[in-house]
C-alpha cells in the first residue's frame, strides 16, 4: 500500500525486506549525512544507516514536496526518534541545501554532534508537477537550486571534512 502511483507520480518506497536485509554492511563508528531524509527514500536511507551502526545527521527542510511552504523541523525530528528507537544515534537538521550557508550548517551539525563526516547521501529533491514544455523558468530554477546546487553546497563542505578524515 505504500508503493505505487500517486496521481501521475511513482511513490518510491523500498521493498519491505530491503531495509532488514541491508546487505549485511556495517557502518560502525562512521558518521553519515542524509539530505531530504524526512520522508520517502531519504528516510529509508537514514534509518538503514542508523540500523547499520552509523551516526546519522537527518537533514530535511520540512517543506512541501514541491519545495513550497515555510518548512518544519518535524519530519527530521520524527526520523531521528525512529532511529533512536531502532538503537541508532541521530540528530536532526533543517537547513536548506540550496544555499551555501545551508550546506555549511548541515556539515557543521555533523561535526558538532559527532566530530567527523564519512558518508554523504545527497538525496534532497523537490517535485514540480509540470511537463518540460509547461515548466516556467522559475520552476526550473527551483529544481536546479535543490537538485544541483544543493548537492554542490553540501558536498563542498562535506568534502573538506572527509579529506581531513582520509575517508569518505
CSV table of N, CA and C in Angstrom, one decimal:
chain,number,residue,atom,x,y,z
A,1,UNK,N,0.8,-1.2,0.0
A,1,UNK,CA,0.0,0.0,0.0
A,1,UNK,C,0.8,1.3,0.0
A,2,UNK,N,2.1,1.2,0.4
A,2,UNK,CA,3.0,2.4,0.4
A,2,UNK,C,3.6,2.7,-0.9
A,3,UNK,N,3.6,1.7,-1.8
A,3,UNK,CA,4.3,1.8,-3.1
A,3,UNK,C,3.2,2.0,-4.2
A,4,UNK,N,3.6,2.6,-5.3
A,4,UNK,CA,2.7,2.7,-6.5
A,4,UNK,C,2.6,4.2,-6.9
A,5,UNK,N,1.6,4.3,-7.9
A,5,UNK,CA,1.4,5.6,-8.4
A,5,UNK,C,0.5,6.5,-7.5
A,6,UNK,N,0.9,7.7,-7.3
A,6,UNK,CA,0.1,8.7,-6.6
A,6,UNK,C,-0.1,9.8,-7.6
A,7,UNK,N,-1.3,10.0,-8.1
A,7,UNK,CA,-1.6,10.9,-9.2
A,7,UNK,C,-0.8,10.4,-10.4
A,8,UNK,N,0.1,11.2,-10.9
A,8,UNK,CA,0.9,10.9,-12.0
A,8,UNK,C,2.3,10.3,-11.6
A,9,UNK,N,2.6,10.3,-10.4
A,9,UNK,CA,4.0,10.1,-9.9
A,9,UNK,C,4.1,8.7,-9.2
A,10,UNK,N,5.2,8.1,-9.4
A,10,UNK,CA,5.5,6.8,-8.7
A,10,UNK,C,6.0,7.2,-7.3
A,11,UNK,N,5.4,6.6,-6.3
A,11,UNK,CA,5.8,6.8,-4.9
A,11,UNK,C,6.9,5.8,-4.6
A,12,UNK,N,8.1,6.2,-4.6
A,12,UNK,CA,9.3,5.4,-4.4
A,12,UNK,C,9.5,5.0,-2.9
A,13,UNK,N,9.2,3.8,-2.6
A,13,UNK,CA,9.4,3.3,-1.2
A,13,UNK,C,10.1,2.0,-1.4
A,14,UNK,N,11.2,1.7,-0.6
A,14,UNK,CA,11.9,0.5,-0.8
A,14,UNK,C,11.0,-0.7,-0.4
A,15,UNK,N,11.3,-1.8,-1.0
A,15,UNK,CA,10.6,-3.1,-0.7
A,15,UNK,C,10.8,-3.4,0.8
A,16,UNK,N,9.8,-3.8,1.5
A,16,UNK,CA,9.9,-4.0,3.0
A,16,UNK,C,11.1,-4.8,3.4
A,17,UNK,N,11.4,-5.9,2.7
A,17,UNK,CA,12.6,-6.7,3.2
A,17,UNK,C,13.9,-6.0,2.9
A,18,UNK,N,14.0,-5.1,2.0
A,18,UNK,CA,15.3,-4.5,1.6
A,18,UNK,C,15.9,-3.8,2.8
A,19,UNK,N,15.2,-3.2,3.7
A,19,UNK,CA,15.7,-2.5,4.8
A,19,UNK,C,16.3,-3.5,5.8
A,20,UNK,N,15.6,-4.6,6.1
A,20,UNK,CA,16.0,-5.6,7.0
A,20,UNK,C,17.3,-6.3,6.5
A,21,UNK,N,17.3,-6.6,5.3
A,21,UNK,CA,18.5,-7.3,4.7
A,21,UNK,C,19.7,-6.4,4.7
A,22,UNK,N,19.6,-5.3,4.0
A,22,UNK,CA,20.7,-4.3,4.0
A,22,UNK,C,22.0,-4.8,3.5
A,23,UNK,N,22.1,-6.0,3.0
A,23,UNK,CA,23.4,-6.5,2.5
A,23,UNK,C,24.4,-6.8,3.6
A,24,UNK,N,24.0,-6.7,4.8
A,24,UNK,CA,24.9,-7.1,5.9
A,24,UNK,C,26.1,-6.1,6.1
A,25,UNK,N,26.0,-4.9,5.5
A,25,UNK,CA,27.1,-3.9,5.6
A,25,UNK,C,27.0,-3.2,7.0
A,26,UNK,N,28.1,-2.9,7.6
A,26,UNK,CA,28.1,-2.2,8.9
A,26,UNK,C,28.8,-0.9,8.7
A,27,UNK,N,28.4,0.1,9.4
A,27,UNK,CA,29.0,1.4,9.3
A,27,UNK,C,29.3,1.9,10.8
A,28,UNK,N,29.7,1.0,11.6
A,28,UNK,CA,30.0,1.4,13.0
A,28,UNK,C,31.1,2.4,13.0
A,29,UNK,N,31.0,3.4,13.9
A,29,UNK,CA,32.0,4.5,14.0
A,29,UNK,C,32.1,5.4,12.8
A,30,UNK,N,31.1,5.3,11.9
A,30,UNK,CA,31.0,6.2,10.8
A,30,UNK,C,29.9,7.2,11.0
A,31,UNK,N,30.0,8.4,10.4
A,31,UNK,CA,29.0,9.5,10.5
A,31,UNK,C,28.5,9.7,9.1
A,32,UNK,N,27.2,9.7,9.0
A,32,UNK,CA,26.5,9.9,7.7
A,32,UNK,C,25.6,11.1,7.7
A,33,UNK,N,25.6,11.8,6.6
A,33,UNK,CA,24.6,12.9,6.4
A,33,UNK,C,23.7,12.4,5.3
A,34,UNK,N,22.4,12.5,5.6
A,34,UNK,CA,21.4,12.2,4.5
A,34,UNK,C,20.5,13.4,4.4
A,35,UNK,N,20.6,14.1,3.2
A,35,UNK,CA,19.7,15.2,2.9
A,35,UNK,C,18.3,14.7,2.4
A,36,UNK,N,17.3,15.5,2.7
A,36,UNK,CA,16.0,15.1,2.3
A,36,UNK,C,15.5,13.8,3.0
A,37,UNK,N,15.9,13.7,4.2
A,37,UNK,CA,15.7,12.4,5.0
A,37,UNK,C,14.4,12.4,5.8
A,38,UNK,N,13.5,13.3,5.6
A,38,UNK,CA,12.3,13.4,6.4
A,38,UNK,C,11.2,12.5,6.0
A,39,UNK,N,11.3,11.9,4.7
A,39,UNK,CA,10.3,11.1,4.2
A,39,UNK,C,10.9,10.3,3.0
A,40,UNK,N,10.1,9.4,2.5
A,40,UNK,CA,10.4,8.6,1.3
A,40,UNK,C,11.7,7.9,1.4
A,41,UNK,N,12.5,7.9,0.3
A,41,UNK,CA,13.7,7.2,0.2
A,41,UNK,C,14.8,7.7,1.2
A,42,UNK,N,14.8,9.0,1.3
A,42,UNK,CA,15.8,9.6,2.3
A,42,UNK,C,15.6,9.1,3.7
A,43,UNK,N,14.3,9.0,4.1
A,43,UNK,CA,14.0,8.4,5.4
A,43,UNK,C,14.5,7.0,5.5
A,44,UNK,N,14.3,6.2,4.4
A,44,UNK,CA,14.7,4.8,4.4
A,44,UNK,C,16.2,4.7,4.5
A,45,UNK,N,16.9,5.6,3.8
A,45,UNK,CA,18.4,5.6,3.8
A,45,UNK,C,18.9,5.9,5.2
A,46,UNK,N,18.3,6.9,5.8
A,46,UNK,CA,18.8,7.3,7.1
A,46,UNK,C,18.5,6.2,8.2
A,47,UNK,N,17.4,5.6,8.1
A,47,UNK,CA,17.1,4.5,9.1
A,47,UNK,C,18.0,3.3,8.8
A,48,UNK,N,18.2,3.0,7.6
A,48,UNK,CA,19.1,1.8,7.2
A,48,UNK,C,20.5,2.1,7.7
A,49,UNK,N,21.0,3.3,7.5
A,49,UNK,CA,22.3,3.7,8.0
A,49,UNK,C,22.4,3.6,9.5
A,50,UNK,N,21.4,4.1,10.2
A,50,UNK,CA,21.4,4.1,11.7
A,50,UNK,C,21.3,2.6,12.2
A,51,UNK,N,20.5,1.8,11.5
A,51,UNK,CA,20.5,0.4,11.9
A,51,UNK,C,21.8,-0.4,11.7
A,52,UNK,N,22.6,0.2,10.7
A,52,UNK,CA,23.8,-0.4,10.4
A,52,UNK,C,25.0,0.1,11.2
A,53,UNK,N,24.7,0.9,12.2
A,53,UNK,CA,25.7,1.4,13.1
A,53,UNK,C,26.2,2.8,12.9
A,54,UNK,N,25.8,3.5,11.8
A,54,UNK,CA,26.3,4.8,11.6
A,54,UNK,C,25.5,5.8,12.5
A,55,UNK,N,26.2,6.9,12.8
A,55,UNK,CA,25.6,8.0,13.5
A,55,UNK,C,25.1,8.9,12.3
A,56,UNK,N,23.9,9.4,12.4
A,56,UNK,CA,23.3,10.0,11.2
A,56,UNK,C,22.8,11.4,11.5
A,57,UNK,N,23.1,12.3,10.6
A,57,UNK,CA,22.5,13.6,10.5
A,57,UNK,C,21.3,13.5,9.6
A,58,UNK,N,20.1,13.7,10.1
A,58,UNK,CA,18.9,13.6,9.3
A,58,UNK,C,18.5,15.1,8.9
A,59,UNK,N,18.8,15.4,7.7
A,59,UNK,CA,18.5,16.7,7.2
A,59,UNK,C,17.2,16.7,6.4
A,60,UNK,N,16.3,17.6,6.7
A,60,UNK,CA,15.1,17.8,5.9
A,60,UNK,C,14.6,19.2,6.2
A,61,UNK,N,14.3,20.0,5.2
A,61,UNK,CA,13.8,21.3,5.4
A,61,UNK,C,12.4,21.3,5.9
A,62,UNK,N,11.7,20.2,5.6
A,62,UNK,CA,10.3,20.1,6.1
A,62,UNK,C,9.3,20.8,5.3
A,63,UNK,N,9.6,21.2,4.1
A,63,UNK,CA,8.7,21.9,3.2
A,63,UNK,C,7.8,20.9,2.5
A,64,UNK,N,6.9,21.4,1.7
A,64,UNK,CA,6.0,20.5,0.9
A,64,UNK,C,6.9,19.8,-0.2
A,65,UNK,N,6.3,18.8,-0.8
A,65,UNK,CA,7.1,18.0,-1.8
A,65,UNK,C,7.6,18.9,-3.0
A,66,UNK,N,6.8,19.9,-3.2
A,66,UNK,CA,7.3,20.8,-4.3
A,66,UNK,C,8.2,21.9,-3.9
A,67,UNK,N,8.6,21.9,-2.6
A,67,UNK,CA,9.6,22.9,-2.1
A,67,UNK,C,8.9,24.1,-1.5
A,68,UNK,N,7.6,24.2,-1.6
A,68,UNK,CA,6.9,25.4,-1.1
A,68,UNK,C,6.6,25.2,0.4
A,69,UNK,N,6.2,26.3,1.0
A,69,UNK,CA,5.9,26.3,2.4
A,69,UNK,C,7.1,26.8,3.2
A,70,UNK,N,6.8,27.0,4.5
A,70,UNK,CA,7.8,27.6,5.4
A,70,UNK,C,8.8,26.6,5.9
A,71,UNK,N,8.5,25.3,5.8
A,71,UNK,CA,9.3,24.3,6.4
A,71,UNK,C,8.9,24.0,7.8
A,72,UNK,N,9.5,22.8,8.3
A,72,UNK,CA,9.2,22.4,9.6
A,72,UNK,C,10.3,21.4,10.1
A,73,UNK,N,10.6,21.5,11.3
A,73,UNK,CA,11.6,20.6,11.9
A,73,UNK,C,11.0,19.2,12.2
A,74,UNK,N,9.7,19.1,12.1
A,74,UNK,CA,9.0,17.9,12.5
A,74,UNK,C,9.4,16.6,11.7
A,75,UNK,N,9.5,16.7,10.4
A,75,UNK,CA,9.9,15.4,9.6
A,75,UNK,C,11.3,14.9,10.0
A,76,UNK,N,12.3,15.8,10.2
A,76,UNK,CA,13.6,15.3,10.6
A,76,UNK,C,13.6,14.8,12.0
A,77,UNK,N,12.9,15.5,12.9
A,77,UNK,CA,12.8,15.1,14.3
A,77,UNK,C,12.1,13.7,14.4
A,78,UNK,N,11.1,13.4,13.6
A,78,UNK,CA,10.5,12.1,13.6
A,78,UNK,C,11.4,11.0,13.2
A,79,UNK,N,12.2,11.2,12.2
A,79,UNK,CA,13.1,10.2,11.7
A,79,UNK,C,14.2,10.0,12.8
A,80,UNK,N,14.7,11.1,13.4
A,80,UNK,CA,15.7,10.9,14.5
A,80,UNK,C,15.1,10.0,15.6
A,81,UNK,N,13.8,10.3,16.0
A,81,UNK,CA,13.2,9.5,17.0
A,81,UNK,C,13.1,8.0,16.6
A,82,UNK,N,12.7,7.8,15.3
A,82,UNK,CA,12.7,6.4,14.8
A,82,UNK,C,14.0,5.7,14.9
A,83,UNK,N,15.0,6.5,14.5
A,83,UNK,CA,16.4,6.0,14.5
A,83,UNK,C,16.8,5.6,15.9
A,84,UNK,N,16.5,6.4,16.9
A,84,UNK,CA,16.8,6.1,18.3
A,84,UNK,C,16.1,4.9,18.8
A,85,UNK,N,14.8,4.8,18.4
A,85,UNK,CA,14.0,3.6,18.9
A,85,UNK,C,14.6,2.3,18.3
A,86,UNK,N,15.2,2.5,17.1
A,86,UNK,CA,15.8,1.3,16.5
A,86,UNK,C,17.3,1.0,17.0
A,87,UNK,N,17.7,1.8,18.0
A,87,UNK,CA,19.0,1.6,18.6
A,87,UNK,C,20.1,2.4,17.9
A,88,UNK,N,19.7,3.3,17.0
A,88,UNK,CA,20.7,4.2,16.4
A,88,UNK,C,21.0,5.5,17.1
A,89,UNK,N,21.9,6.2,16.5
A,89,UNK,CA,22.2,7.5,17.1
A,89,UNK,C,22.0,8.5,15.9
A,90,UNK,N,21.3,9.6,16.2
A,90,UNK,CA,21.0,10.5,15.1
A,90,UNK,C,20.7,11.9,15.7
A,91,UNK,N,20.9,12.9,14.8
A,91,UNK,CA,20.5,14.3,15.2
A,91,UNK,C,19.8,14.9,13.9
A,92,UNK,N,18.9,15.8,14.2
A,92,UNK,CA,18.1,16.5,13.1
A,92,UNK,C,18.8,17.8,12.7
A,93,UNK,N,18.6,18.1,11.4
A,93,UNK,CA,19.0,19.4,10.9
A,93,UNK,C,17.9,19.8,9.8
A,94,UNK,N,17.5,21.1,9.9
A,94,UNK,CA,16.5,21.5,8.9
A,94,UNK,C,17.0,22.7,8.0
A,95,UNK,N,18.3,22.8,7.9
A,95,UNK,CA,18.8,23.8,6.9
A,95,UNK,C,18.5,23.4,5.5
A,96,UNK,N,18.5,24.5,4.7
A,96,UNK,CA,18.1,24.3,3.2
A,96,UNK,C,19.4,24.0,2.5
A,97,UNK,N,19.4,22.9,1.7
A,97,UNK,CA,20.5,22.5,0.9
A,97,UNK,C,20.9,23.5,-0.2
A,98,UNK,N,19.9,24.3,-0.6
A,98,UNK,CA,20.1,25.1,-1.8
A,98,UNK,C,20.8,26.4,-1.5
A,99,UNK,N,21.4,26.6,-0.4
A,99,UNK,CA,22.2,27.8,-0.1
A,99,UNK,C,23.6,27.3,0.4
A,100,UNK,N,24.6,28.1,0.2
A,100,UNK,CA,25.9,27.8,0.7
A,100,UNK,C,25.9,27.7,2.2
A,101,UNK,N,25.2,28.7,2.8
A,101,UNK,CA,25.2,28.6,4.3
A,101,UNK,C,24.5,27.4,4.8
A,102,UNK,N,23.4,27.0,4.1
A,102,UNK,CA,22.7,25.7,4.5
A,102,UNK,C,23.6,24.5,4.4
A,103,UNK,N,24.3,24.4,3.3
A,103,UNK,CA,25.3,23.3,3.1
A,103,UNK,C,26.3,23.3,4.2
A,104,UNK,N,26.9,24.4,4.6
A,104,UNK,CA,27.9,24.5,5.6
A,104,UNK,C,27.3,24.1,7.0
A,105,UNK,N,26.0,24.6,7.2
A,105,UNK,CA,25.4,24.3,8.5
A,105,UNK,C,25.1,22.8,8.7
A,106,UNK,N,24.7,22.2,7.6
A,106,UNK,CA,24.4,20.7,7.7
A,106,UNK,C,25.7,20.0,8.1
A,107,UNK,N,26.8,20.3,7.5
A,107,UNK,CA,28.1,19.6,7.8
A,107,UNK,C,28.5,20.0,9.2
A,108,UNK,N,28.3,21.3,9.6
A,108,UNK,CA,28.6,21.7,10.9
A,108,UNK,C,27.9,20.9,12.0
A,109,UNK,N,26.6,20.6,11.7
A,109,UNK,CA,25.8,19.8,12.6
A,109,UNK,C,26.5,18.5,12.8
A,110,UNK,N,27.0,17.8,11.8
A,110,UNK,CA,27.7,16.6,11.9
A,110,UNK,C,28.9,16.7,12.7
A,111,UNK,N,29.7,17.7,12.4
A,111,UNK,CA,31.0,17.9,13.1
A,111,UNK,C,30.8,18.3,14.6
A,112,UNK,N,29.8,19.1,14.9
A,112,UNK,CA,29.5,19.5,16.3
A,112,UNK,C,29.0,18.3,17.1
A,113,UNK,N,28.1,17.5,16.5
A,113,UNK,CA,27.5,16.3,17.2
A,113,UNK,C,28.4,15.1,17.3
A,114,UNK,N,29.1,14.8,16.2
A,114,UNK,CA,29.8,13.6,16.1
A,114,UNK,C,31.3,13.7,15.8
A,115,UNK,N,31.8,14.9,15.5
A,115,UNK,CA,33.2,15.1,15.3
A,115,UNK,C,33.8,14.8,13.9
A,116,UNK,N,33.0,14.3,13.0
A,116,UNK,CA,33.5,13.9,11.7
A,116,UNK,C,32.4,13.7,10.7
A,117,UNK,N,32.7,13.5,9.4
A,117,UNK,CA,31.8,13.2,8.4
A,117,UNK,C,32.5,12.1,7.5
A,118,UNK,N,31.8,11.0,7.3
A,118,UNK,CA,32.3,9.9,6.5
A,118,UNK,C,31.5,9.6,5.3
A,119,UNK,N,30.2,9.8,5.4
A,119,UNK,CA,29.2,9.4,4.3
A,119,UNK,C,28.3,10.6,4.0
A,120,UNK,N,28.1,10.8,2.7
A,120,UNK,CA,27.1,11.9,2.4
A,120,UNK,C,26.2,11.3,1.3
A,121,UNK,N,24.9,11.3,1.6
A,121,UNK,CA,23.8,10.9,0.7
A,121,UNK,C,23.1,12.2,0.3
A,122,UNK,N,23.3,12.7,-0.9
A,122,UNK,CA,22.6,13.9,-1.4
A,122,UNK,C,21.3,13.5,-2.0
A,123,UNK,N,20.3,13.3,-1.1
A,123,UNK,CA,19.0,12.8,-1.5
A,123,UNK,C,18.0,13.9,-1.7
A,124,UNK,N,18.2,15.1,-1.2
A,124,UNK,CA,17.1,16.1,-1.2
A,124,UNK,C,16.7,16.4,-2.6
A,125,UNK,N,15.4,16.6,-2.8
A,125,UNK,CA,14.8,16.9,-4.1
A,125,UNK,C,13.4,17.5,-3.9
A,126,UNK,N,13.0,18.2,-4.9
A,126,UNK,CA,11.6,18.7,-5.0
A,126,UNK,C,11.0,18.2,-6.2
A,127,UNK,N,9.7,18.3,-6.2
A,127,UNK,CA,8.9,17.8,-7.3
A,127,UNK,C,8.0,18.9,-7.9
A,128,UNK,N,8.1,19.1,-9.2
A,128,UNK,CA,7.3,20.0,-9.9
A,128,UNK,C,6.4,19.2,-10.8
A,129,UNK,N,5.1,19.5,-10.6
A,129,UNK,CA,4.1,18.7,-11.4
A,129,UNK,C,3.8,19.4,-12.7
A,130,UNK,N,4.9,19.4,-13.5
A,130,UNK,CA,4.8,20.1,-14.9
A,130,UNK,C,5.6,19.2,-15.9
A,131,UNK,N,5.1,19.2,-17.1
A,131,UNK,CA,5.9,18.7,-18.2
A,131,UNK,C,7.0,19.7,-18.5
A,132,UNK,N,8.0,19.3,-19.2
A,132,UNK,CA,9.1,20.2,-19.5
A,132,UNK,C,8.7,21.4,-20.3
A,133,UNK,N,7.8,21.2,-21.2
A,133,UNK,CA,7.3,22.3,-22.0
A,133,UNK,C,6.4,23.3,-21.3
A,134,UNK,N,5.8,22.8,-20.2
A,134,UNK,CA,4.9,23.7,-19.4
A,134,UNK,C,5.6,24.3,-18.2
A,135,UNK,N,6.9,23.9,-17.9
A,135,UNK,CA,7.6,24.4,-16.7
A,135,UNK,C,8.1,25.8,-17.0
A,136,UNK,N,7.7,26.7,-16.1
A,136,UNK,CA,8.1,28.1,-16.2
A,136,UNK,C,9.6,28.1,-15.7
A,137,UNK,N,10.3,29.1,-16.2
A,137,UNK,CA,11.7,29.3,-15.8
A,137,UNK,C,12.0,29.3,-14.3
A,138,UNK,N,11.1,29.9,-13.5
A,138,UNK,CA,11.2,30.0,-12.1
A,138,UNK,C,11.1,28.6,-11.4
A,139,UNK,N,10.2,27.7,-12.0
A,139,UNK,CA,10.1,26.4,-11.5
A,139,UNK,C,11.4,25.6,-11.8
A,140,UNK,N,11.9,25.8,-13.0
A,140,UNK,CA,13.2,25.1,-13.4
A,140,UNK,C,14.3,25.5,-12.5
A,141,UNK,N,14.4,26.8,-12.2
A,141,UNK,CA,15.4,27.3,-11.3
A,141,UNK,C,15.3,26.7,-9.9
A,142,UNK,N,14.1,26.5,-9.4
A,142,UNK,CA,13.9,25.9,-8.1
A,142,UNK,C,14.4,24.5,-8.1
A,143,UNK,N,14.1,23.8,-9.2
A,143,UNK,CA,14.6,22.4,-9.3
A,143,UNK,C,16.1,22.4,-9.3
A,144,UNK,N,16.8,23.2,-10.1
A,144,UNK,CA,18.2,23.3,-10.2
A,144,UNK,C,18.8,23.7,-8.8
A,145,UNK,N,18.2,24.6,-8.1
A,145,UNK,CA,18.7,25.1,-6.8
A,145,UNK,C,18.8,23.9,-5.8
A,146,UNK,N,17.8,23.1,-5.8
A,146,UNK,CA,17.8,22.0,-4.8
A,146,UNK,C,18.6,20.8,-5.3
A,147,UNK,N,18.3,20.3,-6.5
A,147,UNK,CA,18.9,19.1,-7.0
A,147,UNK,C,20.4,19.3,-7.3
A,148,UNK,N,20.7,20.3,-8.0
A,148,UNK,CA,22.1,20.5,-8.5
A,148,UNK,C,22.9,21.4,-7.5
A,149,UNK,N,22.5,22.6,-7.2
A,149,UNK,CA,23.2,23.4,-6.3
A,149,UNK,C,23.2,22.9,-4.9
A,150,UNK,N,22.1,22.2,-4.5
A,150,UNK,CA,22.1,21.6,-3.1
A,150,UNK,C,23.2,20.5,-3.0
A,151,UNK,N,23.3,19.7,-4.0
A,151,UNK,CA,24.3,18.7,-3.9
A,151,UNK,C,25.7,19.3,-3.9
A,152,UNK,N,25.9,20.4,-4.7
A,152,UNK,CA,27.2,21.1,-4.7
A,152,UNK,C,27.5,21.7,-3.3
A,153,UNK,N,26.6,22.4,-2.7
A,153,UNK,CA,26.8,23.1,-1.5
A,153,UNK,C,27.1,22.2,-0.3
A,154,UNK,N,26.4,21.1,-0.2
A,154,UNK,CA,26.6,20.1,0.9
A,154,UNK,C,27.9,19.3,0.6
A,155,UNK,N,28.1,18.9,-0.6
A,155,UNK,CA,29.3,18.1,-0.9
A,155,UNK,C,30.6,19.0,-0.7
A,156,UNK,N,30.5,20.2,-1.1
A,156,UNK,CA,31.7,21.1,-1.0
A,156,UNK,C,32.1,21.2,0.5
A,157,UNK,N,31.2,21.3,1.4
A,157,UNK,CA,31.5,21.4,2.8
A,157,UNK,C,31.9,20.1,3.4
A,158,UNK,N,31.2,19.0,3.0
A,158,UNK,CA,31.5,17.7,3.5
A,158,UNK,C,32.8,17.2,3.0
A,159,UNK,N,33.2,17.5,1.8
A,159,UNK,CA,34.5,17.0,1.2
A,159,UNK,C,35.7,17.5,2.0
A,160,UNK,N,35.7,18.7,2.5
A,160,UNK,CA,36.8,19.2,3.3
A,160,UNK,C,36.9,18.3,4.6
A,161,UNK,N,35.8,18.0,5.2
A,161,UNK,CA,35.8,17.2,6.4
A,161,UNK,C,36.3,15.7,6.1
A,162,UNK,N,35.8,15.2,5.0
A,162,UNK,CA,36.2,13.8,4.6
A,162,UNK,C,37.7,13.8,4.2
A,163,UNK,N,38.2,14.8,3.6
A,163,UNK,CA,39.6,14.8,3.2
A,163,UNK,C,40.4,14.8,4.5
A,164,UNK,N,40.0,15.6,5.5
A,164,UNK,CA,40.7,15.6,6.8
A,164,UNK,C,40.7,14.2,7.4
A,165,UNK,N,39.6,13.5,7.3
A,165,UNK,CA,39.5,12.1,7.8
A,165,UNK,C,40.3,11.1,7.0
A,166,UNK,N,40.5,11.4,5.8
A,166,UNK,CA,41.1,10.4,4.9
A,166,UNK,C,40.1,9.3,4.5
A,167,UNK,N,38.8,9.6,4.6
A,167,UNK,CA,37.8,8.7,4.3
A,167,UNK,C,36.5,9.4,3.9
A,168,UNK,N,35.8,8.8,2.9
A,168,UNK,CA,34.5,9.4,2.5
A,168,UNK,C,34.2,9.2,1.1
